[in-house]
XYZ file of C-alpha atoms in Angstrom:
727
model
C 32.000 40.210 26.237
C 29.839 38.537 28.462
C 27.788 41.747 29.011
C 27.510 42.376 25.192
C 26.207 38.668 24.743
C 23.644 39.164 27.517
C 22.611 42.304 25.973
C 22.029 40.796 22.623
C 19.964 37.985 24.370
C 17.946 40.212 25.988
C 17.112 42.398 22.981
C 16.348 39.315 20.954
C 13.929 37.931 23.656
C 12.448 41.196 24.263
C 11.535 41.598 20.331
C 10.199 38.169 20.304
C 8.049 38.576 23.340
C 6.799 41.823 21.978
C 5.281 39.957 19.269
C 3.180 37.826 21.526
C 0.363 38.742 23.906
C -1.539 36.759 26.430
C -4.918 37.476 26.611
C -5.875 34.330 28.671
C -4.015 31.849 30.949
C -5.282 29.405 33.601
C -6.388 25.535 33.781
C -9.688 24.804 32.509
C -11.269 21.576 31.347
C -12.992 21.952 28.147
C -15.797 19.565 27.708
C -18.869 20.650 25.530
C -20.693 17.719 26.414
C -20.757 19.442 29.971
C -21.144 22.889 28.618
C -17.538 23.587 29.778
C -15.553 26.294 27.744
C -13.642 29.303 28.480
C -15.237 32.701 27.331
C -13.041 35.706 26.439
C -14.718 39.024 25.843
C -14.573 41.084 22.648
C -12.550 43.789 24.190
C -9.629 41.393 24.623
C -9.573 41.305 20.550
C -9.817 45.124 19.916
C -6.376 45.554 18.326
C -6.314 42.324 16.332
C -5.368 42.390 12.716
C -5.643 40.062 9.736
C -2.928 37.561 9.782
C -2.357 37.572 13.370
C -1.967 34.180 15.255
C -4.405 33.031 17.380
C -2.782 30.395 19.784
C -4.168 27.902 22.128
C -2.133 26.322 24.712
C -3.238 22.748 25.638
C -2.643 19.756 27.695
C -4.266 16.880 25.880
C -6.261 14.588 27.976
C -7.924 12.327 25.228
C -10.597 11.409 27.682
C -13.131 10.789 24.465
C -13.111 9.006 21.220
C -12.930 12.218 19.121
C -10.866 15.114 21.189
C -10.913 18.119 19.323
C -10.842 21.874 19.788
C -13.393 24.257 18.392
C -12.825 28.148 18.175
C -16.502 29.280 18.812
C -18.000 32.941 18.471
C -18.723 34.288 21.640
C -22.299 34.154 21.357
C -21.993 30.281 20.733
C -23.602 30.618 17.180
C -21.038 28.751 15.705
C -17.500 28.433 14.944
C -15.223 31.415 14.097
C -15.885 32.177 10.253
C -14.023 30.249 8.204
C -12.922 27.994 11.099
C -13.832 24.368 11.978
C -12.772 21.660 14.562
C -9.198 20.673 14.839
C -8.556 17.035 16.003
C -6.214 16.603 18.930
C -3.690 13.895 19.403
C -1.496 12.879 22.456
C 1.634 15.042 22.596
C 0.013 17.958 21.010
C 0.949 21.264 23.141
C -0.503 23.990 21.180
C -3.130 24.603 18.178
C -2.656 27.587 15.847
C -5.120 29.573 13.636
C -3.960 32.447 11.563
C -6.813 35.185 11.723
C -8.237 36.099 8.503
C -10.930 38.886 7.833
C -13.949 37.309 8.912
C -12.464 35.724 12.099
C -11.215 39.531 13.080
C -14.797 40.537 12.431
C -16.346 38.093 14.683
C -13.619 38.347 17.589
C -14.425 41.852 17.773
C -18.032 41.460 17.542
C -18.719 38.650 19.866
C -15.224 37.651 21.541
C -14.525 34.017 21.715
C -15.512 30.988 23.402
C -13.047 28.066 23.454
C -14.930 24.961 23.195
C -14.261 21.229 22.423
C -13.385 18.191 24.108
C -10.372 16.216 25.443
C -8.315 18.561 26.629
C -7.251 21.410 29.132
C -6.944 25.001 28.121
C -3.867 26.592 29.774
C -3.549 29.848 27.454
C -4.638 31.792 24.814
C -2.085 34.249 22.969
C -2.409 36.427 20.300
C 0.863 36.648 18.012
C 1.525 39.598 15.605
C 1.217 38.850 11.832
C 4.060 39.131 9.459
C 1.884 41.132 6.852
C 1.724 38.164 4.186
C -0.715 38.259 1.581
C -4.045 36.596 2.623
C -6.211 37.228 -0.312
C -6.676 33.769 -1.581
C -6.805 31.993 2.036
C -9.780 30.751 3.586
C -8.103 28.899 6.532
C -4.749 29.130 7.588
C -3.408 27.380 10.672
C -1.593 23.833 11.492
C -3.513 20.581 12.171
C -1.220 17.602 12.236
C -2.835 14.538 10.144
C -1.328 11.225 11.559
C -2.461 7.770 10.253
C -6.189 8.682 9.606
C -5.926 9.674 13.202
C -6.387 13.516 12.870
C -8.787 16.016 10.830
C -9.645 19.781 10.412
C -12.859 20.819 9.556
C -13.061 23.962 7.557
C -16.338 25.608 8.090
C -18.914 26.315 5.315
C -18.718 30.082 5.705
C -14.871 29.931 4.419
C -16.482 29.186 1.024
C -19.397 32.014 0.858
C -17.457 33.520 -2.187
C -16.397 30.419 -3.945
C -17.346 30.046 -7.420
C -17.342 27.149 -9.822
C -14.001 27.117 -12.018
C -11.849 28.262 -9.197
C -8.776 26.184 -7.872
C -9.317 24.602 -4.369
C -5.749 24.598 -3.281
C -4.768 22.851 0.217
C -1.317 23.579 1.540
C 0.741 21.396 3.589
C 4.345 20.779 5.226
C 6.103 18.094 7.346
C 5.186 15.223 4.850
C 5.503 11.551 6.314
C 5.883 8.369 4.671
C 2.863 7.371 2.648
C 1.480 11.032 2.991
C -2.041 10.988 1.675
C -4.595 13.741 1.578
C -8.206 12.802 1.580
C -10.859 15.623 1.311
C -14.310 14.853 2.712
C -17.762 15.780 2.852
C -18.449 16.167 6.709
C -21.684 14.732 6.585
C -22.910 11.217 7.743
C -19.700 8.961 7.074
C -17.780 11.710 5.803
C -17.772 10.682 2.020
C -15.273 11.992 -0.510
C -15.790 15.471 -1.355
C -17.226 15.470 -4.771
C -14.455 15.754 -7.581
C -11.646 15.656 -5.048
C -11.322 12.483 -2.934
C -7.823 11.049 -1.846
C -4.504 11.530 -3.420
C -0.813 10.704 -2.381
C 1.117 14.019 -2.068
C 4.106 15.696 -2.680
C 5.373 19.459 -2.577
C 3.830 21.836 -0.765
C 0.175 22.004 -2.113
C -2.255 20.133 -3.758
C -5.139 21.958 -6.327
C -8.476 20.632 -7.273
C -11.082 22.371 -9.592
C -14.039 23.385 -8.083
C -16.940 21.934 -9.915
C -20.774 22.529 -9.540
C -20.968 19.271 -7.395
C -18.126 20.283 -5.319
C -19.102 23.985 -4.555
C -22.752 22.711 -3.587
C -21.215 20.612 -0.712
C -18.544 23.324 0.259
C -21.299 25.855 0.784
C -23.833 23.532 2.260
C -21.328 21.769 4.837
C -17.383 23.045 4.245
C -15.009 20.094 4.177
C -12.594 18.025 6.190
C -9.188 17.600 5.826
C -7.914 14.044 6.428
C -5.393 11.654 5.472
C -2.271 10.068 6.307
C 1.174 11.546 7.593
C 1.357 15.509 7.074
C 0.398 18.934 8.648
C -2.133 20.804 7.050
C -1.357 24.598 6.895
C -3.991 26.389 4.505
C -6.840 26.165 2.183
C -6.900 28.782 -0.636
C -9.314 29.656 -3.426
C -7.502 30.867 -6.789
C -8.972 32.281 -9.857
C -7.437 30.377 -12.860
C -6.197 33.448 -14.490
C -4.298 34.596 -11.188
C -2.374 31.560 -11.339
C 0.950 31.789 -13.672
C 2.748 28.802 -13.347
C 5.801 27.388 -15.581
C 5.474 24.118 -17.366
C 7.005 21.355 -15.677
C 8.260 17.884 -16.087
C 10.533 15.510 -14.915
C 10.542 12.139 -17.557
C 12.060 9.059 -17.085
C 15.232 8.665 -18.958
C 16.867 5.237 -20.643
C 18.849 3.576 -19.835
C 18.531 3.555 -16.075
C 14.872 4.095 -16.070
C 15.253 5.534 -12.257
C 17.226 2.248 -11.189
C 20.768 3.241 -10.755
C 23.044 -0.051 -10.812
C 26.706 -0.254 -10.037
C 28.442 3.253 -9.949
C 25.707 5.202 -11.632
C 24.811 8.221 -9.806
C 21.248 9.134 -9.821
C 20.465 11.819 -12.393
C 17.330 13.363 -13.426
C 16.258 16.206 -15.739
C 14.195 18.947 -15.179
C 12.338 20.373 -18.207
C 10.975 24.159 -17.891
C 8.748 25.939 -20.215
C 8.195 29.647 -19.980
C 4.998 30.503 -21.739
C 5.302 34.189 -20.594
C 6.735 37.051 -22.682
C 9.294 37.704 -20.027
C 12.279 36.016 -18.713
C 11.439 34.205 -15.464
C 13.983 33.175 -12.729
C 13.359 29.599 -11.943
C 14.873 28.385 -8.552
C 14.796 24.615 -8.873
C 15.123 22.557 -5.639
C 15.489 18.574 -5.268
C 14.887 17.169 -2.105
C 15.782 13.308 -1.313
C 14.348 11.330 1.143
C 14.708 7.585 2.061
C 11.281 5.886 1.330
C 10.341 6.498 5.001
C 10.612 9.940 4.385
C 13.771 10.744 6.552
C 15.634 13.571 4.919
C 18.946 12.571 3.143
C 20.185 15.542 0.709
C 18.932 18.651 -0.964
C 20.503 20.072 -4.218
C 19.366 23.725 -5.701
C 19.992 25.885 -8.336
C 18.566 28.967 -9.942
C 18.351 29.564 -13.737
C 16.983 32.143 -16.073
C 14.301 30.856 -18.764
C 13.786 33.237 -21.540
C 10.105 33.831 -22.705
C 7.773 33.157 -25.305
C 7.767 29.254 -24.724
C 11.608 28.847 -24.228
C 12.428 25.657 -22.988
C 15.295 25.030 -20.658
C 16.446 21.361 -19.136
C 18.475 21.287 -16.088
C 20.402 18.166 -14.797
C 19.766 17.646 -11.053
C 22.201 14.787 -9.314
C 22.435 12.923 -6.043
C 25.768 11.837 -4.715
C 26.865 8.891 -2.410
C 23.237 6.922 -2.075
C 23.688 3.476 -0.543
C 21.523 0.642 -1.605
C 17.676 1.554 -1.130
C 14.425 3.002 -2.583
C 14.307 6.855 -2.342
C 11.748 9.637 -2.818
C 12.848 12.681 -4.508
C 10.684 16.040 -4.829
C 11.375 18.320 -7.497
C 9.940 21.891 -7.239
C 10.505 24.894 -9.219
C 9.663 28.231 -7.605
C 7.703 26.158 -5.066
C 5.511 24.565 -7.738
C 5.787 20.569 -7.924
C 7.731 19.661 -10.878
C 7.148 15.874 -9.987
C 7.711 13.549 -6.784
C 8.803 10.296 -7.532
C 10.553 6.986 -6.119
C 13.874 5.894 -7.533
C 16.025 2.870 -6.696
C 19.782 2.509 -5.977
C 20.978 -0.959 -6.382
C 17.870 -2.478 -5.365
C 18.995 -6.199 -5.376
C 21.300 -5.411 -2.494
C 18.760 -3.932 -0.233
C 18.911 -5.732 3.047
C 15.608 -6.905 4.984
C 16.935 -8.878 7.334
C 14.906 -12.212 8.308
C 13.267 -12.110 11.787
C 12.136 -15.412 12.142
C 10.796 -16.465 15.674
C 12.608 -19.556 17.093
C 9.504 -21.952 16.258
C 9.021 -20.357 13.024
C 9.759 -23.867 11.265
C 7.953 -25.851 14.078
C 4.956 -23.623 13.696
C 4.368 -24.162 9.919
C 5.368 -27.925 10.180
C 2.563 -28.249 12.802
C -0.103 -26.503 10.536
C 1.027 -28.802 7.850
C 0.340 -31.713 9.807
C -3.112 -30.663 10.725
C -3.715 -30.012 7.049
C -2.664 -33.488 6.151
C -5.275 -34.775 8.390
C -8.041 -33.186 6.767
C -9.451 -35.229 3.776
C -9.783 -33.101 0.524
C -13.490 -34.219 -0.266
C -13.312 -32.460 -3.393
C -16.538 -32.256 -5.232
C -16.213 -30.743 -9.063
C -19.216 -29.108 -10.776
C -18.763 -28.636 -14.633
C -19.429 -25.115 -16.010
C -20.565 -25.971 -19.436
C -20.471 -22.452 -20.366
C -16.757 -22.251 -19.746
C -15.660 -25.676 -20.745
C -14.450 -26.751 -24.497
C -13.448 -29.811 -26.476
C -9.850 -29.027 -25.119
C -10.449 -28.545 -21.460
C -13.503 -28.725 -19.021
C -13.767 -25.975 -16.346
C -15.311 -26.903 -12.944
C -15.969 -25.184 -9.942
C -14.530 -26.946 -6.893
C -15.379 -27.277 -3.548
C -13.009 -28.923 -0.990
C -11.796 -29.160 2.705
C -9.019 -27.098 4.202
C -7.671 -26.599 7.725
C -9.972 -25.172 10.225
C -9.750 -21.307 11.569
C -7.588 -22.854 14.594
C -6.192 -25.833 15.864
C -9.715 -27.718 15.876
C -13.076 -27.484 14.770
C -14.732 -28.102 11.497
C -12.621 -27.987 8.217
C -13.065 -24.572 6.109
C -14.706 -25.188 2.746
C -12.695 -23.245 -0.040
C -13.388 -23.160 -3.783
C -11.695 -22.304 -7.002
C -12.107 -22.477 -10.739
C -10.204 -25.633 -12.237
C -9.419 -26.164 -16.109
C -8.508 -29.829 -16.876
C -7.449 -30.917 -20.219
C -9.556 -33.823 -22.001
C -6.609 -35.533 -24.112
C -5.649 -38.053 -21.025
C -2.320 -36.983 -20.972
C -0.273 -35.399 -18.273
C -0.107 -31.688 -18.556
C 2.094 -28.789 -16.760
C 0.083 -27.201 -13.759
C -0.491 -23.544 -13.279
C -1.756 -22.321 -10.261
C -3.123 -18.565 -9.800
C -3.207 -17.281 -6.356
C -5.663 -14.018 -6.250
C -5.036 -10.422 -4.619
C -6.670 -8.994 -1.639
C -10.407 -9.065 -2.413
C -10.825 -5.021 -1.872
C -13.348 -4.648 -4.669
C -15.826 -6.753 -2.676
C -16.575 -6.110 1.101
C -20.104 -6.652 2.744
C -22.184 -3.788 1.584
C -19.615 -2.699 -0.917
C -19.262 -2.739 -4.227
C -18.867 -5.981 -6.257
C -16.477 -7.561 -8.996
C -17.164 -10.681 -10.626
C -14.664 -13.396 -9.821
C -12.205 -14.199 -12.853
C -13.304 -17.652 -13.999
C -11.348 -19.770 -16.555
C -13.176 -19.739 -20.057
C -11.566 -22.530 -22.076
C -13.541 -21.318 -24.937
C -11.214 -18.428 -25.267
C -8.054 -20.517 -24.514
C -4.732 -19.715 -26.614
C -3.099 -22.942 -27.682
C -0.451 -22.223 -25.070
C -3.454 -22.038 -22.391
C -4.674 -25.250 -23.346
C -1.718 -27.193 -22.392
C -2.058 -26.420 -19.197
C -4.034 -27.797 -16.187
C -4.769 -24.849 -14.389
C -6.295 -23.979 -10.978
C -7.635 -20.216 -9.948
C -7.669 -20.405 -5.860
C -10.092 -18.482 -3.861
C -8.943 -18.497 -0.378
C -10.944 -18.890 2.545
C -13.568 -15.782 2.481
C -12.584 -14.085 -0.503
C -13.590 -14.145 -3.887
C -15.659 -17.154 -4.958
C -16.208 -17.853 -1.370
C -17.995 -14.811 -0.250
C -20.038 -14.084 -3.516
C -23.661 -14.837 -4.176
C -24.892 -16.667 -7.125
C -25.866 -13.376 -8.782
C -22.157 -12.061 -8.068
C -20.689 -14.822 -10.477
C -20.375 -15.752 -13.629
C -20.323 -19.669 -13.278
C -23.997 -19.936 -13.634
C -23.974 -22.418 -10.381
C -26.884 -21.387 -7.904
C -24.975 -21.630 -4.777
C -24.769 -18.437 -2.425
C -21.333 -18.032 -0.600
C -20.709 -15.270 2.402
C -17.507 -14.184 3.989
C -17.487 -14.645 7.625
C -14.120 -13.198 8.433
C -14.844 -9.475 8.073
C -11.645 -7.853 7.081
C -9.266 -10.408 6.367
C -5.984 -8.959 7.778
C -7.639 -8.138 11.134
C -9.247 -11.556 11.657
C -7.974 -12.898 15.117
C -5.049 -10.560 14.844
C -2.694 -11.519 17.548
C -3.718 -15.157 17.924
C -1.261 -17.562 16.152
C -3.517 -20.481 15.965
C -6.417 -18.670 14.469
C -5.080 -16.047 12.599
C -6.320 -15.508 9.050
C -3.230 -15.972 7.070
C -2.451 -19.312 9.151
C -5.278 -20.810 7.355
C -5.129 -18.938 4.120
C -1.768 -20.196 3.651
C -2.677 -23.550 4.212
C -5.488 -23.276 1.349
C -2.395 -22.562 -1.046
C -1.068 -25.810 0.068
C -4.371 -27.535 -0.330
C -4.892 -26.225 -3.604
C -1.650 -27.932 -4.637
C -2.860 -31.464 -3.026
C -5.824 -31.132 -5.242
C -3.819 -30.533 -8.423
C -1.923 -33.599 -7.310
C -4.766 -35.633 -6.962
C -5.721 -35.133 -10.619
C -4.448 -37.867 -13.370
C -3.905 -35.256 -15.917
C -1.300 -33.140 -13.807
C 2.203 -33.273 -14.272
C 3.491 -32.100 -10.977
C 7.382 -32.143 -12.078
C 6.179 -29.132 -14.114
C 4.566 -27.014 -11.048
C 3.963 -23.447 -11.754
C 2.565 -20.633 -9.889
C 1.856 -16.714 -10.032
C -0.102 -14.174 -8.316
C -0.066 -10.324 -7.453
C -0.286 -8.467 -4.541
C -1.893 -10.826 -1.973
C -1.518 -13.328 -4.795
C 2.199 -12.621 -4.782
C 2.363 -13.539 -1.152
C 0.619 -16.679 -1.368
C 2.823 -17.647 -4.309
C 5.615 -17.167 -1.778
C 4.051 -19.010 0.741
C 3.081 -21.923 -1.475
C 6.673 -22.406 -2.805
C 8.308 -21.989 0.775
C 5.838 -24.241 2.773
C 5.069 -26.984 0.088
C 6.528 -30.429 -0.247
C 6.165 -30.159 -4.065
C 9.062 -28.552 -5.482
C 7.812 -25.634 -7.934
C 9.546 -25.656 -11.483
C 9.305 -21.511 -11.245
C 7.329 -18.978 -9.672
C 6.184 -15.704 -10.472
C 4.832 -13.522 -7.705
C 4.248 -9.749 -8.712
C 3.737 -6.571 -6.706
C 3.891 -8.953 -3.352
C 2.082 -8.229 -0.503
C 2.998 -9.299 3.228
C 6.493 -8.435 3.236
C 8.951 -6.901 5.884
C 6.357 -5.165 8.160
C 8.632 -3.442 10.489
C 9.368 -1.374 7.280
C 6.109 -1.723 5.520
C 4.335 0.045 8.353
C 6.860 3.023 8.346
C 6.408 3.443 4.730
C 2.448 3.422 3.927
C -0.605 3.299 6.138
C -2.247 0.194 4.950
C -2.133 -2.342 6.511
C -0.349 -0.851 9.164
C -3.347 1.187 10.722
C -5.384 -1.644 10.627
C -2.815 -3.775 12.613
C -2.415 -0.661 14.834
C -6.314 -0.710 15.390
C -6.152 -4.471 16.424
C -3.283 -3.727 18.783
C -5.071 -0.858 20.532
C -8.096 -3.167 20.798
C -5.994 -5.843 22.300
C -4.782 -3.442 24.874
C -7.962 -1.730 25.694
C -9.763 -4.961 26.111
C -7.120 -6.161 29.090
C -4.606 -7.873 26.672
C -1.167 -6.564 26.188
C 0.490 -6.241 22.589
C 3.731 -4.171 22.515
C 4.979 -3.230 18.914
C 7.873 -5.573 19.436
C 4.900 -8.411 20.142
C 3.279 -7.234 17.199
C 6.024 -7.367 14.752
C 7.074 -10.922 16.225
C 3.443 -12.102 15.724
C 3.704 -10.739 11.913
C 6.526 -12.315 11.483
C 5.447 -15.970 11.058
C 3.383 -14.606 7.975
C 6.186 -12.270 6.586
C 7.178 -13.326 2.801
C 11.014 -12.016 3.619
C 11.069 -14.850 6.168
C 9.184 -17.522 4.050
C 11.280 -16.680 0.944
C 14.352 -17.901 2.696
C 13.262 -21.494 2.009
C 12.704 -21.110 -1.571
C 15.128 -22.443 -4.273
C 13.103 -22.384 -7.455
C 13.521 -20.113 -10.120
C 11.862 -16.930 -9.194
C 10.525 -14.043 -11.532
C 9.123 -11.108 -9.916
C 7.663 -7.703 -11.348
C 7.751 -4.236 -8.871
C 5.960 -0.711 -9.561
C 8.508 1.721 -8.433
C 5.845 4.204 -7.426
C 3.855 1.482 -5.530
C 1.935 3.091 -2.426
C 0.162 -0.178 -1.827
C 2.958 -2.587 -1.239
C 5.866 -0.419 -1.701
C 9.241 -1.638 -3.423
C 10.991 -1.770 -0.479
C 8.785 -4.487 0.862
C 7.628 -6.526 -2.114
C 11.805 -6.849 -3.235
C 12.416 -8.219 0.447
C 11.165 -11.967 -0.417
C 12.951 -11.746 -3.865
C 16.314 -10.461 -2.474
C 15.831 -13.426 0.517
C 15.134 -16.147 -1.745
C 17.939 -18.728 -1.975
C 17.274 -19.035 -5.724
C 20.499 -19.107 -7.573
C 21.390 -15.691 -9.007
C 21.228 -17.098 -12.607
C 17.650 -18.241 -12.002
C 16.253 -14.807 -10.741
C 14.943 -12.137 -12.799
C 13.607 -8.803 -11.807
C 11.460 -5.961 -13.568
C 11.002 -3.001 -12.043
C 8.549 -0.728 -13.646
C 9.528 2.991 -13.009
C 6.020 4.681 -13.358
C 3.720 1.892 -12.312
C 2.282 1.826 -8.923
C 0.447 -0.992 -7.596
C 0.346 -2.959 -10.960
C 2.153 -4.894 -13.475
C 3.106 -4.155 -17.101
C 0.558 -5.016 -19.867
C 2.930 -7.791 -21.072
C 3.526 -9.411 -17.587
C 1.535 -12.642 -18.551
C 3.856 -13.101 -21.562
C 6.819 -12.312 -19.645
C 6.352 -14.702 -16.760
C 5.251 -17.472 -19.290
C 8.339 -16.976 -21.381
C 10.475 -17.407 -17.933
C 8.392 -20.558 -17.340
C 9.030 -22.052 -20.513
C 12.822 -21.863 -19.848
C 12.256 -24.352 -16.819
C 9.764 -26.728 -18.646
C 10.687 -30.264 -18.321
C 9.770 -32.190 -21.520
C 7.774 -35.232 -19.327
C 4.491 -35.280 -21.650
C 5.906 -38.408 -23.401
C 7.094 -40.225 -20.236
C 7.070 -43.994 -20.562
C 7.451 -47.014 -18.306
C 10.387 -49.443 -19.155
C 10.638 -52.934 -17.497
C 13.472 -53.644 -15.150
C 15.555 -56.840 -16.171
C 16.472 -56.993 -12.375
C 14.620 -59.863 -10.484
C 12.560 -57.306 -8.351
C 10.567 -56.410 -11.632
C 10.276 -52.742 -10.638
C 9.558 -50.482 -13.130
C 10.959 -46.732 -13.622
C 10.241 -43.853 -15.639
C 12.430 -41.852 -18.245
C 11.593 -38.634 -19.924
C 11.865 -38.377 -23.844
C 15.301 -37.055 -23.225
C 16.360 -40.327 -21.495
C 16.715 -38.745 -18.167
C 15.761 -40.823 -15.297
C 12.891 -39.147 -13.633
C 13.223 -41.109 -10.377
C 16.498 -42.882 -9.262
C 16.107 -46.621 -9.924
C 17.955 -49.316 -8.146
C 21.384 -50.244 -9.500
C 20.760 -52.689 -12.456
C 20.636 -53.035 -16.206
C 17.615 -51.162 -17.876
C 16.296 -51.191 -21.486
C 14.737 -48.212 -23.075
C 13.685 -48.053 -26.608
C 15.618 -51.261 -27.170
C 18.898 -49.649 -25.774
C 20.687 -50.822 -22.489
C 21.153 -48.205 -19.586
C 23.193 -49.420 -16.610
C 23.028 -47.969 -13.245
C 25.848 -48.556 -11.267
C-alpha cells in the first residue's frame, strides 16, 4: 500500500516537474540604475511556444521608491513586445507572464534581459502552456494591485493592431474589499486613460469601448493598470461582432429591496434573455461574501434558455446569513449579471465602541478651550441673497486654535436671519468633505442661502451653513464664491484628513468638531434663535459633523438628520474601501519613516477619538438617517454604526436604506428629514412671560400649550387669567 502511494506520488511529481524547465538560477541583485541585470541568451528560448509561462523567482528587497521588474529584450532596446513593468511589493516571490506571439519572437531573436530595481533574481523558468486560445490577448500575467500600491504597465507595442470600435477587456481575479480598477495613461502624472478612468469592479473582467482618443494614447504610450485590491491577469482586444453575450439583469425587487429583516431569506432574481436563434445552456453562479470580501457561500445552477429572445428568470437564495452587509456577485457563463451589496438585519449590526479611557476628558478639555475663545463674530450682509423675510450674511468668527495654544482660527458660514423680530427654530447645515476643491484642482461654488428663493417653510427658520476650518468658504477666493464679498480665503491645511495625523492635540478633526459647537454658540447668541427647537443635518462629512455636534454640544438637539455618514468605525472602514484608509496608512508610514512609532493599534486608538460610533453613544435626540446600500465612499457598514450606537429610543429612530444608491441620498431627502423634524417641533414661538405671585417676583415662561419651559419655584402662578400651582 505504501509502495503504491509512493509510486503515485512520484508519477504526479514527475508529471508536474516535466512541465517546468529552469533556464537560469542564482542570486543577482537587479538595479537598472547601476546597469545591473541578468542577460539570458536566445538559444535558451529556442523551443518556447505561445502560451508558455515565463516565471521569475524573486526576493523582494524594496530598496527604492518604485520596485519593479522589467522583462527586456536581449539587446536592451525595450520591453518584450506587449509587456511592460510589473510593480513589486513586500511578500512577492514570483512574477509570471504568459508568452504571446510577439514575446516569443523577441525571445528567439534577442534573448532576454531581466531588468528592474528593488529585488534579487533567483530563478527564471519556462512552464509549458495549456494550449488555450490567445487570439484576443495582448498581455497575460499576474500583477497584484494593493491599495494604490501596485501597477502593471502594458507596452504600446501590444496595441499595434488595435482599432477604434474594439472592446478593451481587462481581466482580474482575487477581488478584495473596495476593488477598484483604474486605467492610466503612462505619461507625466499618469492621468486617466481617455474614455476609461476608474470603476469599482465585480465578476472577472471589465470592458471599455476604444475611442479615437483612447486609441491614440494606447498606441503612443500603452497603458497602466492600477487601482485597489485585485490581481490583474490579462488585457484583451475584442471585435464587437465576436462577443456573443446573453442579456442579463438582476433587478431590485419589492418589498425587501435588498434589505432582509427578521426571518427573510435573501432572495434574488436573475433575468436571462437569449437573443440568438439556438438554445443556450446558462450556468448561473452567485458568490456571496462579507463587505470585507471574505467568502461566505456560493450557489450555482445550469438552465436551458431557448432562442429567439426567449426570457427566463431564475431565483437564487442565500441561506443562514447573520446580521451584516454582504456583497453578491452573480455571473452567467462567466459574464457579470450584477455585483451588488445587500443587507441582512442591518440595525442589528454590532460596531462595538472602542473609546479610550480619556475619551470624555479629551473632549471636555477641548470644549473648555473653546469656551475661553470669544466668538467675536462679524456679519456682512449679502443684499443679493437677502429678502424682506430673511437677511443673509457672511459670518466670520473665532474658533479654537489648531492646538492647545496659539491664535484662534477664523471660520465662516452663511447665516439667514428672519426679520419679524420673533424667535424661530434653528437649522444648522454641516457640509461634506470639500473634495471638489483642492489647491490646483477644480472648484465648485460654495452653497449660499438665497432668501429670495425661500419657501414658506424655509423662511420660518433661522439657518446657518457652516464652513469648517480650511473647507468651502474658508478656502475660496472671492472669484470662487457668489456672495459678492471681495475677500480671498485660502486652505492652509492641505488634505484635511491627513493634517497633523497622529497628534491628538493638533489633529484637524479636533478643531473641526469644535467648529461645529462654535456654530451652535453663534446661533444661540442671536435674539431670533429659538434654541429649544434646534435641528441639524449634513451628508457624508456633514453627517459626521452632525453626530459630533449632537454628541458634544451642551444644547439638546430636537432632532438630527446625518446621512451617508463619514468618520465611522475606522477599523472596519479601512478593511472595506480604500479611502481614507490609504491616506491614514501613508501618514502612519511617514511617521515611522521619520523616527516615530505608530502601530496599527496606535493608529486606531488615535482615530477612536473622532469615530462617530463612539461619539454617538452620547446622543439621545431623535435621529433619522439615509444610507446608500452601494456606497463605496462611506460604506453602509460604517455609516450605520453611529445610528445603531446612538442612545436614542427606538421609537425616535428612523432609517432609510436606498438599495441602488452609492454615496448619495434620494431626491426627496430634504422633504423626508424636514417632515421628521416637524414631529419634534415645540410650539414656542408664542412664549410669554407671566408674573409670579411669590414675593421673589421671578418670571417664568410657558409655551402656548401651557407647558412650563423652565421649572419654576414652587408657588402660585397666573397665565391668561388662570391660576397654576407648583407644589
